[in-house]
Amino acid sequence: MKKYFLLVCIIILANSCKNNFHAQQKKDVYQSIVRAFIEDRSSQVKIDSKENILILGANNSENDKDSYNIVMSFVNPKLLSGFEYSKVYIIDGYRLIIDESKESKNKSQIFKNSFKETKFENLNQAENIIDYDSKYWLITFNSKNEIIRISPFQKSKYIKDLLLKKGIKFSQDFEDNE
């Protein structure tokens, strides 16, 4: 009887460790991708961490129900109005907020515990709504948490190379721009 009890305990412990390992891997994937985005944008133009915030969101892919997209962009809070978020996070000195709009709220839960929370502040500081074009990355994952597509498509090879250096996994079905 003691042997069976011990065996059950070992199985439960092993399963718990496995689940914890997978959760940590996902957390590291999102942090690595966000850090690669920060490094890329900072290498092109000086992004002042006091003047800009990073917006991160996720939603289900329209093309495949088993895949999902994450999108990230820098924005100046003076241009932000009506953005739905409940927490402010910090990564590499930049404030980060996660989209909690109707379209993204359920899927954006994948970022839960991926980033360090900091003091909440209202970052919707725009007095008037301004429409502008920002530089962003849109990354599509499959159900195995492997990247299958990158937008903007013109920069996908460049972004893929950056993420490969970070050890991010790509699907064999990755849509390469070559």
mmCIF file of C-alpha atoms in Angstrom:
data_model
loop_
_atom_site.group_PDB
_atom_site.id
_atom_site.type_symbol
_atom_site.label_atom_id
_atom_site.label_comp_id
_atom_site.label_asym_id
_atom_site.label_seq_id
_atom_site.Cartn_x
_atom_site.Cartn_y
_atom_site.Cartn_z
ATOM 1 C CA MET A 1 0.000 0.000 0.000
ATOM 2 C CA LYS A 2 2.863 2.380 0.828
ATOM 3 C CA LYS A 3 4.390 1.671 -2.588
ATOM 4 C CA TYR A 4 1.160 2.686 -4.379
ATOM 5 C CA PHE A 5 0.825 5.809 -2.289
ATOM 6 C CA LEU A 6 4.446 6.720 -3.035
ATOM 7 C CA LEU A 7 3.926 6.037 -6.749
ATOM 8 C CA VAL A 8 0.831 8.285 -6.837
ATOM 9 C CA CYS A 9 2.759 11.053 -5.043
ATOM 10 C CA ILE A 10 5.631 10.792 -7.548
ATOM 11 C CA ILE A 11 3.222 10.955 -10.508
ATOM 12 C CA ILE A 12 1.451 14.005 -9.066
ATOM 13 C CA LEU A 13 4.774 15.726 -8.363
ATOM 14 C CA ALA A 14 6.111 14.947 -11.858
ATOM 15 C CA ASN A 15 2.940 16.260 -13.499
ATOM 16 C CA SER A 16 3.060 19.419 -11.393
ATOM 17 C CA CYS A 17 6.701 20.025 -12.341
ATOM 18 C CA LYS A 18 5.884 19.458 -16.031
ATOM 19 C CA ASN A 19 2.988 21.956 -15.945
ATOM 20 C CA ASN A 20 5.122 24.502 -14.114
ATOM 21 C CA PHE A 21 7.930 24.039 -16.669
ATOM 22 C CA HIS A 22 5.529 24.656 -19.600
ATOM 23 C CA ALA A 23 4.075 27.750 -17.911
ATOM 24 C CA GLN A 24 7.596 29.104 -17.361
ATOM 25 C CA GLN A 25 8.494 28.417 -21.018
ATOM 26 C CA LYS A 26 5.451 30.404 -22.237
ATOM 27 C CA LYS A 27 6.311 33.259 -19.875
ATOM 28 C CA ASP A 28 9.867 33.304 -21.207
ATOM 29 C CA VAL A 29 8.640 33.239 -24.827
ATOM 30 C CA TYR A 30 6.507 36.358 -24.364
ATOM 31 C CA GLN A 31 9.245 38.173 -22.439
ATOM 32 C CA SER A 32 11.826 37.266 -25.102
ATOM 33 C CA ILE A 33 9.613 38.458 -27.938
ATOM 34 C CA VAL A 34 8.805 41.746 -26.173
ATOM 35 C CA ARG A 35 12.496 42.280 -25.392
ATOM 36 C CA ALA A 36 13.426 41.607 -29.034
ATOM 37 C CA PHE A 37 10.811 44.175 -30.113
ATOM 38 C CA ILE A 38 12.212 46.733 -27.652
ATOM 39 C CA GLU A 39 15.774 46.112 -28.856
ATOM 40 C CA ASP A 40 14.741 46.370 -32.509
ATOM 41 C CA ARG A 41 12.775 49.607 -32.108
ATOM 42 C CA SER A 42 15.474 51.131 -29.874
ATOM 43 C CA SER A 43 18.152 50.341 -32.450
ATOM 44 C CA GLN A 44 16.185 52.290 -35.098
ATOM 45 C CA VAL A 45 15.189 55.332 -33.066
ATOM 46 C CA LYS A 46 15.555 56.435 -29.458
ATOM 47 C CA ILE A 47 12.417 55.337 -27.594
ATOM 48 C CA ASP A 48 12.216 57.308 -24.363
ATOM 49 C CA SER A 49 10.832 55.029 -21.645
ATOM 50 C CA LYS A 50 9.390 58.020 -19.773
ATOM 51 C CA GLU A 51 7.533 59.327 -22.832
ATOM 52 C CA ASN A 52 6.354 56.025 -24.338
ATOM 53 C CA ILE A 53 4.601 52.875 -23.227
ATOM 54 C CA LEU A 54 4.415 49.454 -24.771
ATOM 55 C CA ILE A 55 0.992 48.056 -25.643
ATOM 56 C CA LEU A 56 0.580 44.295 -25.894
ATOM 57 C CA GLY A 57 -2.486 42.361 -26.969
ATOM 58 C CA ALA A 58 -3.575 38.930 -28.133
ATOM 59 C CA ASN A 59 -6.523 37.549 -30.053
ATOM 60 C CA ASN A 60 -7.578 34.455 -31.926
ATOM 61 C CA SER A 61 -6.375 34.205 -35.504
ATOM 62 C CA GLU A 62 -9.070 34.677 -38.122
ATOM 63 C CA ASN A 63 -7.483 32.063 -40.409
ATOM 64 C CA ASP A 64 -7.127 29.176 -37.968
ATOM 65 C CA LYS A 65 -9.122 28.595 -34.782
ATOM 66 C CA ASP A 66 -6.156 26.791 -33.160
ATOM 67 C CA SER A 67 -3.759 29.707 -33.629
ATOM 68 C CA TYR A 68 -3.559 33.135 -32.030
ATOM 69 C CA ASN A 69 -1.891 36.480 -32.648
ATOM 70 C CA ILE A 70 0.031 38.761 -30.366
ATOM 71 C CA VAL A 71 0.631 42.349 -31.360
ATOM 72 C CA MET A 72 2.849 44.962 -29.760
ATOM 73 C CA SER A 73 3.555 48.614 -30.370
ATOM 74 C CA PHE A 74 4.992 51.669 -28.628
ATOM 75 C CA VAL A 75 2.679 54.623 -28.095
ATOM 76 C CA ASN A 76 2.943 57.957 -26.371
ATOM 77 C CA PRO A 77 0.244 58.172 -23.656
ATOM 78 C CA LYS A 78 -0.598 61.686 -24.897
ATOM 79 C CA LEU A 79 -2.021 59.957 -27.990
ATOM 80 C CA LEU A 80 -3.869 57.235 -26.074
ATOM 81 C CA SER A 81 -7.593 57.518 -25.404
ATOM 82 C CA GLY A 82 -10.104 54.943 -24.181
ATOM 83 C CA PHE A 83 -7.629 52.062 -24.083
ATOM 84 C CA GLU A 84 -8.905 49.286 -21.797
ATOM 85 C CA TYR A 85 -6.397 47.873 -19.289
ATOM 86 C CA SER A 86 -6.364 47.220 -15.565
ATOM 87 C CA LYS A 87 -2.682 46.843 -14.670
ATOM 88 C CA VAL A 88 0.615 48.423 -15.569
ATOM 89 C CA TYR A 89 3.705 46.261 -15.901
ATOM 90 C CA ILE A 90 7.393 46.999 -16.322
ATOM 91 C CA ILE A 91 9.923 45.345 -18.614
ATOM 92 C CA ASP A 92 13.436 46.635 -19.241
ATOM 93 C CA GLY A 93 12.460 50.047 -17.852
ATOM 94 C CA TYR A 94 9.399 50.429 -20.105
ATOM 95 C CA ARG A 95 5.836 50.552 -18.869
ATOM 96 C CA LEU A 96 3.659 47.926 -20.511
ATOM 97 C CA ILE A 97 -0.107 47.614 -20.645
ATOM 98 C CA ILE A 98 -2.119 44.659 -21.904
ATOM 99 C CA ASP A 99 -5.199 45.123 -24.060
ATOM 100 C CA GLU A 100 -8.387 44.135 -22.219
ATOM 101 C CA SER A 101 -10.902 45.221 -24.833
ATOM 102 C CA LYS A 102 -13.775 42.882 -25.747
ATOM 103 C CA GLU A 103 -11.861 41.544 -28.731
ATOM 104 C CA SER A 104 -8.692 40.739 -26.772
ATOM 105 C CA LYS A 105 -9.590 40.259 -23.113
ATOM 106 C CA ASN A 106 -9.989 36.477 -23.089
ATOM 107 C CA LYS A 107 -6.908 35.759 -25.193
ATOM 108 C CA SER A 108 -4.740 38.382 -23.462
ATOM 109 C CA GLN A 109 -4.936 36.208 -20.336
ATOM 110 C CA ILE A 110 -1.992 34.263 -21.824
ATOM 111 C CA PHE A 111 0.252 37.076 -20.572
ATOM 112 C CA LYS A 112 -0.896 36.595 -16.972
ATOM 113 C CA ASN A 113 2.198 36.368 -14.747
ATOM 114 C CA SER A 114 4.551 37.005 -17.693
ATOM 115 C CA PHE A 115 5.542 40.497 -16.620
ATOM 116 C CA LYS A 116 6.302 42.285 -13.371
ATOM 117 C CA GLU A 117 3.445 44.460 -12.159
ATOM 118 C CA THR A 118 4.120 48.056 -11.136
ATOM 119 C CA LYS A 119 2.061 50.941 -9.762
ATOM 120 C CA PHE A 120 -1.163 51.604 -11.704
ATOM 121 C CA GLU A 121 -1.472 54.897 -13.532
ATOM 122 C CA ASN A 122 -3.976 56.274 -16.014
ATOM 123 C CA LEU A 123 -2.163 56.287 -19.340
ATOM 124 C CA ASN A 124 -5.170 57.407 -21.424
ATOM 125 C CA GLN A 125 -3.952 61.002 -21.617
ATOM 126 C CA ALA A 126 -5.145 62.109 -25.073
ATOM 127 C CA GLU A 127 -7.523 65.040 -25.036
ATOM 128 C CA ASN A 128 -8.612 64.327 -28.612
ATOM 129 C CA ILE A 129 -8.621 61.054 -30.515
ATOM 130 C CA ILE A 130 -5.712 60.966 -32.942
ATOM 131 C CA ASP A 131 -5.326 58.332 -35.642
ATOM 132 C CA TYR A 132 -1.733 57.579 -36.530
ATOM 133 C CA ASP A 133 0.338 54.780 -37.988
ATOM 134 C CA SER A 134 2.710 53.049 -35.575
ATOM 135 C CA LYS A 135 5.423 50.489 -36.061
ATOM 136 C CA TYR A 136 4.294 47.170 -34.675
ATOM 137 C CA TRP A 137 4.932 43.433 -34.724
ATOM 138 C CA LEU A 138 2.088 40.962 -35.152
ATOM 139 C CA ILE A 139 3.100 37.387 -34.357
ATOM 140 C CA THR A 140 0.833 34.389 -34.939
ATOM 141 C CA PHE A 141 1.273 31.220 -32.870
ATOM 142 C CA ASN A 142 -0.138 27.743 -33.466
ATOM 143 C CA SER A 143 -1.634 25.552 -30.743
ATOM 144 C CA LYS A 144 1.869 24.221 -29.914
ATOM 145 C CA ASN A 145 3.001 27.777 -29.082
ATOM 146 C CA GLU A 146 5.254 27.886 -32.171
ATOM 147 C CA ILE A 147 5.365 30.923 -34.450
ATOM 148 C CA ILE A 148 3.676 30.376 -37.801
ATOM 149 C CA ARG A 149 3.473 33.950 -39.187
ATOM 150 C CA ILE A 150 5.006 37.383 -38.644
ATOM 151 C CA SER A 151 3.740 40.789 -39.775
ATOM 152 C CA PRO A 152 4.680 43.201 -41.194
ATOM 153 C CA PHE A 153 5.483 40.672 -43.898
ATOM 154 C CA GLN A 154 8.253 42.834 -45.419
ATOM 155 C CA LYS A 155 10.222 42.552 -42.170
ATOM 156 C CA SER A 156 9.347 38.941 -41.308
ATOM 157 C CA LYS A 157 12.768 37.503 -42.236
ATOM 158 C CA TYR A 158 14.515 40.187 -40.185
ATOM 159 C CA ILE A 159 12.190 39.675 -37.181
ATOM 160 C CA LYS A 160 12.523 35.883 -37.475
ATOM 161 C CA ASP A 161 16.325 36.180 -37.301
ATOM 162 C CA LEU A 162 16.053 38.333 -34.159
ATOM 163 C CA LEU A 163 13.709 35.851 -32.489
ATOM 164 C CA LEU A 164 15.804 32.822 -33.477
ATOM 165 C CA LYS A 165 18.735 34.450 -31.657
ATOM 166 C CA LYS A 166 16.471 34.591 -28.580
ATOM 167 C CA GLY A 167 15.764 30.847 -28.882
ATOM 168 C CA ILE A 168 12.104 31.224 -29.899
ATOM 169 C CA LYS A 169 10.529 28.180 -31.602
ATOM 170 C CA PHE A 170 9.151 28.396 -35.122
ATOM 171 C CA SER A 171 6.723 25.956 -36.695
ATOM 172 C CA GLN A 172 7.738 23.895 -39.711
ATOM 173 C CA ASP A 173 4.723 25.566 -41.357
ATOM 174 C CA PHE A 174 6.189 29.045 -40.826
ATOM 175 C CA GLU A 175 5.309 31.308 -43.748
ATOM 176 C CA ASP A 176 8.770 32.470 -44.758
ATOM 177 C CA ASN A 177 9.244 35.609 -46.835
ATOM 178 C CA GLU A 178 11.985 34.341 -49.115
#
